[in-house]
Short mmCIF file of C-alpha atoms in Angstrom, two decimals:
data_model
loop_
_atom_site.label_atom_id
_atom_site.label_comp_id
_atom_site.label_asym_id
_atom_site.label_seq_id
_atom_site.Cartn_x
_atom_site.Cartn_y
_atom_site.Cartn_z
CA MET A 1 78.48 80.71 93.29
CA ASP A 2 75.86 80.44 90.99
CA LEU A 3 73.00 81.72 94.10
CA GLN A 4 74.15 77.96 95.55
CA PRO A 5 77.63 77.64 97.07
CA ASP A 6 80.19 75.15 94.50
CA ASP A 7 82.04 72.49 96.86
CA ASP A 8 85.12 74.36 96.88
CA GLN A 9 83.22 77.12 98.73
CA ARG A 10 81.41 74.66 101.13
CA ALA A 11 84.95 73.61 101.69
CA LEU A 12 85.95 76.98 102.72
CA ARG A 13 82.78 78.18 104.69
CA ASP A 14 83.47 74.91 106.55
CA GLY A 15 86.68 74.97 107.10
CA PHE A 16 86.52 78.40 108.55
CA ARG A 17 83.48 77.13 110.93
CA ALA A 18 85.57 74.45 111.98
CA LEU A 19 88.01 77.28 113.13
CA LEU A 20 85.89 79.44 114.92
CA THR A 21 84.39 76.36 116.84
CA GLY A 22 87.40 75.54 118.36
CA ARG A 23 88.86 78.34 119.25
CA PHE A 24 85.28 80.90 119.48
CA GLY A 25 83.67 78.37 121.06
CA ARG A 26 81.51 79.21 123.84
CA ASP A 27 83.96 80.17 126.74
CA ALA A 28 85.68 82.12 124.21
CA LEU A 29 82.70 84.30 123.63
CA ARG A 30 81.59 84.86 127.75
CA ALA A 31 85.39 85.91 128.25
CA ALA A 32 84.76 88.01 125.40
CA VAL A 33 81.51 89.16 126.78
CA ALA A 34 83.52 89.87 130.44
CA GLY A 35 86.50 91.68 128.96
CA PRO A 36 86.02 94.29 126.57
CA ARG A 37 89.37 94.38 125.31
CA LEU A 38 90.14 92.54 121.62
CA ASP A 39 91.76 89.02 121.89
CA ARG A 40 94.43 89.66 119.67
CA ARG A 41 95.72 86.34 119.56
CA LEU A 42 92.26 85.39 118.23
CA TRP A 43 92.87 88.23 115.25
CA ARG A 44 96.02 86.94 114.45
CA ALA A 45 95.03 82.99 113.95
CA VAL A 46 91.58 84.40 111.94
CA GLY A 47 94.36 86.24 109.99
CA ASP A 48 96.70 83.26 109.65
CA ALA A 49 93.64 81.37 108.48
CA GLY A 50 93.35 83.46 105.42
CA PHE A 51 90.19 85.60 106.56
CA PHE A 52 91.17 89.27 105.92
CA ALA A 53 93.70 88.15 103.05
CA LEU A 54 90.87 86.37 101.12
CA CYS A 55 89.88 88.94 98.61
CA VAL A 56 93.87 90.16 98.07
CA PRO A 57 95.20 89.15 94.45
CA GLU A 58 97.56 86.33 94.65
CA ALA A 59 100.20 88.36 93.11
CA ARG A 60 100.07 90.18 96.22
CA GLY A 61 99.92 87.61 98.90
CA GLY A 62 96.47 87.32 99.27
CA LEU A 63 94.11 84.41 97.78
CA GLY A 64 92.87 86.29 95.01
CA LEU A 65 89.09 85.37 96.05
CA GLY A 66 86.06 87.30 95.50
CA ALA A 67 82.64 88.22 96.83
CA ALA A 68 80.55 85.43 97.18
CA GLU A 69 83.49 83.71 99.03
CA ALA A 70 83.94 86.62 101.70
CA VAL A 71 80.17 86.32 102.02
CA LEU A 72 80.21 82.94 103.14
CA VAL A 73 83.01 83.16 105.66
CA PHE A 74 81.83 86.20 107.14
CA GLU A 75 78.10 84.15 107.39
CA GLU A 76 80.27 82.38 109.75
CA ALA A 77 81.58 84.99 111.38
CA GLY A 78 78.13 86.66 111.90
CA ARG A 79 76.89 82.76 113.19
CA ALA A 80 79.90 82.94 115.46
CA LEU A 81 79.14 86.38 117.03
CA LEU A 82 83.23 86.80 116.25
CA PRO A 83 83.93 90.46 117.49
CA GLY A 84 86.46 92.85 116.14
CA PRO A 85 86.42 95.37 113.41
CA LEU A 86 86.42 92.59 110.67
CA VAL A 87 84.74 94.50 108.17
CA ALA A 88 87.15 97.69 108.14
CA THR A 89 90.12 95.19 108.58
CA PHE A 90 88.48 92.48 105.37
CA LEU A 91 88.42 96.07 103.40
CA ALA A 92 92.11 97.44 104.43
CA ALA A 93 94.32 94.37 103.98
CA GLY A 94 95.43 95.45 100.66
CA ALA A 95 96.07 98.91 101.62
CA VAL A 96 97.11 98.97 105.02
CA GLU A 97 100.44 96.67 105.79
CA GLY A 98 99.91 94.08 107.98
CA ALA A 99 95.86 93.99 108.07
CA ALA A 100 95.83 90.97 105.75
CA THR A 101 97.95 88.89 108.05
CA GLY A 102 95.38 90.13 111.65
CA ASP A 103 98.72 91.73 112.66
CA VAL A 104 96.79 95.18 112.84
CA VAL A 105 93.44 95.96 113.42
CA VAL A 106 91.95 98.62 111.31
CA THR A 107 88.79 100.37 112.32
CA ALA A 108 86.43 102.74 109.63
CA VAL A 109 84.48 105.74 109.67
CA ASP A 110 81.79 104.52 107.58
CA GLY A 111 78.74 106.86 109.40
CA THR A 112 78.32 108.42 112.59
CA LEU A 113 78.99 104.79 114.33
CA VAL A 114 82.96 103.43 114.88
CA PRO A 115 83.47 100.24 115.95
CA TRP A 116 86.69 99.49 118.02
CA LEU A 117 88.39 102.82 118.03
CA ASP A 118 89.95 102.50 120.75
CA GLU A 119 91.40 99.27 119.98
CA ALA A 120 92.22 100.12 116.38
CA ASP A 121 95.97 100.63 115.47
CA VAL A 122 94.64 102.17 112.15
CA VAL A 123 91.70 104.58 111.74
CA ARG A 124 90.49 105.08 107.84
CA GLY A 125 88.66 107.82 107.49
CA ASP A 126 88.55 111.05 109.87
CA ALA A 127 87.22 110.49 113.77
CA ASP A 128 88.12 113.57 114.78
CA GLY A 129 85.58 114.61 117.78
CA ALA A 130 84.89 111.28 117.92
CA ARG A 131 82.65 110.64 121.71
CA PRO A 132 82.57 107.32 123.48
CA LEU A 133 78.86 105.67 123.25
CA ARG A 134 77.71 102.96 125.29
CA SER A 135 76.86 100.29 123.41
CA VAL A 136 73.64 98.13 123.81
CA ASP A 137 76.43 95.24 122.60
CA PRO A 138 79.11 94.43 125.33
CA LEU A 139 80.71 92.67 122.27
CA THR A 140 81.23 96.13 120.14
CA PRO A 141 82.66 98.85 121.86
CA LEU A 142 81.45 102.59 119.89
CA HIS A 143 82.22 105.85 119.22
CA ARG A 144 79.92 108.66 117.56
CA VAL A 145 81.63 110.72 114.91
CA PRO A 146 79.66 113.92 114.64
CA GLY A 147 78.45 114.85 111.09
CA GLY A 148 78.85 110.84 109.75
CA ARG A 149 81.46 111.47 107.62
CA ALA A 150 82.62 108.00 105.55
CA VAL A 151 85.40 106.53 104.44
CA PRO A 152 86.46 106.27 100.97
CA SER A 153 85.74 103.89 98.88
CA GLY A 154 87.42 100.53 97.62
CA PRO A 155 88.60 99.24 94.58
CA ALA A 156 85.76 98.19 92.29
CA GLY A 157 84.95 95.32 92.46
CA GLU A 158 85.67 94.45 96.23
CA PRO A 159 82.63 93.74 98.33
CA SER A 160 81.04 96.73 100.24
CA VAL A 161 80.41 97.42 103.77
CA SER A 162 76.92 96.88 103.36
CA LEU A 163 77.50 94.02 101.49
CA LEU A 164 79.59 92.32 104.02
CA LEU A 165 77.92 93.32 107.62
CA ALA A 166 74.54 91.70 105.44
CA ALA A 167 76.18 88.68 105.36
CA GLU A 168 77.44 88.65 109.00
CA GLN A 169 73.51 89.11 110.44
CA LEU A 170 73.11 86.52 107.77
CA GLY A 171 75.31 84.36 109.95
CA SER A 172 73.38 85.19 113.22
CA ALA A 173 69.74 84.62 112.08
CA CYS A 174 70.96 81.27 111.23
CA ARG A 175 71.84 80.70 114.54
CA THR A 176 68.68 81.85 115.94
CA ARG A 177 67.33 79.72 113.89
CA ASP A 178 69.15 76.67 115.06
CA LEU A 179 68.80 77.63 119.00
CA ALA A 180 65.36 77.91 118.40
CA VAL A 181 64.98 74.73 116.61
CA GLN A 182 66.79 72.84 118.87
CA TYR A 183 65.16 74.43 122.28
CA ALA A 184 62.28 73.79 120.71
CA ARG A 185 63.16 69.71 120.52
CA GLU A 186 64.31 69.28 124.45
CA ARG A 187 62.17 71.90 126.32
CA GLU A 188 59.28 69.71 127.20
CA GLN A 189 55.94 70.88 128.53
CA PHE A 190 52.59 68.37 129.45
CA GLY A 191 54.69 65.63 128.75
CA GLN A 192 55.92 67.19 124.86
CA PRO A 193 58.51 68.60 123.46
CA ILE A 194 57.41 72.69 123.10
CA GLY A 195 57.93 72.03 119.37
CA ALA A 196 54.48 69.85 119.32
CA PHE A 197 52.89 73.22 119.85
CA GLN A 198 51.36 74.94 117.31
CA ALA A 199 52.43 78.36 118.18
CA VAL A 200 55.81 77.22 118.54
CA LYS A 201 56.09 75.17 114.97
CA HIS A 202 54.74 78.64 113.35
CA LEU A 203 57.53 81.25 115.52
CA CYS A 204 60.07 77.99 113.90
CA ALA A 205 58.83 78.33 110.48
CA GLU A 206 58.47 82.17 110.26
CA LEU A 207 62.46 82.14 111.42
CA LEU A 208 63.25 79.90 108.70
CA VAL A 209 61.36 81.73 105.49
CA ARG A 210 63.14 84.68 107.18
CA THR A 211 66.72 83.48 107.06
CA GLU A 212 65.83 81.99 103.66
CA VAL A 213 65.13 85.23 102.10
CA ALA A 214 67.96 86.97 103.49
CA ARG A 215 70.05 84.34 102.21
CA ALA A 216 69.18 84.12 99.01
CA ALA A 217 69.44 88.26 98.57
CA VAL A 218 72.15 88.23 99.91
CA TYR A 219 74.07 85.31 98.01
CA ALA A 220 72.64 86.82 94.76
CA ALA A 221 74.02 90.57 96.01
CA ALA A 222 77.61 88.72 96.08
CA VAL A 223 77.37 87.50 92.52
CA THR A 224 75.58 90.53 90.96
CA GLY A 225 77.55 93.54 92.64
CA ASP A 226 74.20 95.43 92.05
CA PRO A 227 74.47 98.34 94.41
CA GLY A 228 69.97 98.23 94.66
CA GLU A 229 69.92 94.69 95.44
CA VAL A 230 72.68 94.44 98.30
CA ALA A 231 70.47 97.55 99.75
CA GLY A 232 68.06 95.22 99.12
CA ALA A 233 70.02 92.29 100.69
CA LYS A 234 70.90 94.80 103.92
CA LEU A 235 67.74 95.27 104.86
CA LEU A 236 66.38 91.50 104.75
CA ALA A 237 69.05 90.70 106.34
CA ASP A 238 69.29 93.35 109.18
CA ASP A 239 65.31 92.59 109.77
CA ALA A 240 66.27 88.48 109.50
CA ALA A 241 68.49 88.68 112.32
CA VAL A 242 66.30 91.30 114.49
CA ARG A 243 63.27 89.49 114.39
CA ASN A 244 64.57 85.71 114.18
CA ALA A 245 66.80 86.70 117.75
CA ARG A 246 63.21 87.95 118.74
CA ASP A 247 60.84 85.11 117.99
CA CYS A 248 64.16 82.77 119.60
CA LEU A 249 63.66 84.67 122.98
CA GLN A 250 60.07 83.86 122.59
CA VAL A 251 60.61 80.26 121.63
CA HIS A 252 62.75 80.16 125.26
CA GLY A 253 60.16 82.15 127.42
CA GLY A 254 61.60 82.98 130.47
CA MET A 255 64.89 81.03 129.71
CA GLY A 256 66.25 83.44 126.73
CA PHE A 257 65.62 86.83 128.43
CA THR A 258 68.86 85.67 131.58
CA TRP A 259 71.99 86.59 130.99
CA GLU A 260 72.98 82.75 130.73
CA SER A 261 71.55 82.37 127.55
CA ASP A 262 73.37 83.98 124.55
CA VAL A 263 70.22 84.69 122.58
CA HIS A 264 70.49 88.28 124.10
CA LEU A 265 73.64 88.45 122.39
CA HIS A 266 72.44 87.72 118.96
CA LEU A 267 69.94 90.29 119.42
CA LYS A 268 71.87 93.03 120.56
CA ARG A 269 74.58 92.38 117.85
CA ALA A 270 72.16 92.58 115.21
CA TRP A 271 70.76 95.96 116.68
CA VAL A 272 74.38 97.44 116.34
CA ARG A 273 74.62 95.98 113.21
CA ALA A 274 71.77 97.66 111.61
CA GLY A 275 72.96 100.87 112.47
CA LEU A 276 76.33 100.03 110.47
CA GLY A 277 76.73 100.41 106.97
CA THR A 278 73.40 101.38 105.15
CA THR A 279 71.27 101.57 107.27
CA ALA A 280 66.93 100.46 107.12
CA ALA A 281 65.91 103.84 105.95
CA ARG A 282 68.70 104.69 103.97
CA ALA A 283 68.25 101.09 101.93
CA GLU A 284 64.78 101.99 101.31
CA GLU A 285 65.30 105.17 99.99
CA GLU A 286 67.61 104.04 97.62
CA LEU A 287 65.31 100.68 96.46
CA ALA A 288 62.73 103.74 95.92
CA ALA A 289 65.25 105.32 93.86
CA ALA A 290 66.11 102.65 91.90
CA LEU A 291 62.33 101.50 90.82
#
């Protein structure tokens, strides 16, 4: 990737989007909301597609790709609201047997919040004293760990937790942008689509700008691996995911606030992801120190 995906990378992204569309469509998403347990069959299907083994060296049975490709597939996972400790299992794929194939679910202690602790087969880091926390996101059960103990970092060159979370946030921002534009074209008031009204046009334009700014930052951070750029990417992607979901709710009007709409699920997941990895406060401090 030279800041834009090449043909092979686009094919990888499109293939994974097609997989999720077929295996985790809207009916499956709603079933996951209704049931708090992780779908192990879906997890293994994602593993069989090479998702977790993407950055594992070919000599060890992986695909031997890099952070740029990882960002693209995590963007699609975020777009689909795929549940589970994706980041932790992905980063453990080269160290924990069974993680690369999706046969083992791994979570990690990285900060004060630990997702999917009860469902994990392996916990990386010290989770002693963890207590269940009522999560705003019905697709992400959480535990709080006192003291914010962190799991040791992975090998050099491996995508960071914050970069992968930023890619998921980018995917969610893209999805809420698309949902807003689609609804603005279809919903009519006073005999014309609401997208013809200036206020709605401005909201949709802001959705697009936030998404593309975050995309540029995330893709650049994937290419350079610079810690400051990763912090900036997480900051921009968190902002885009949260604010895009809020503006998407505005475009949908009263419909957006109903349980039947999927927009609120993106907003709730964006809130949770913003509290994982590098938080906004930490990212701002890291950027200030770098400057």
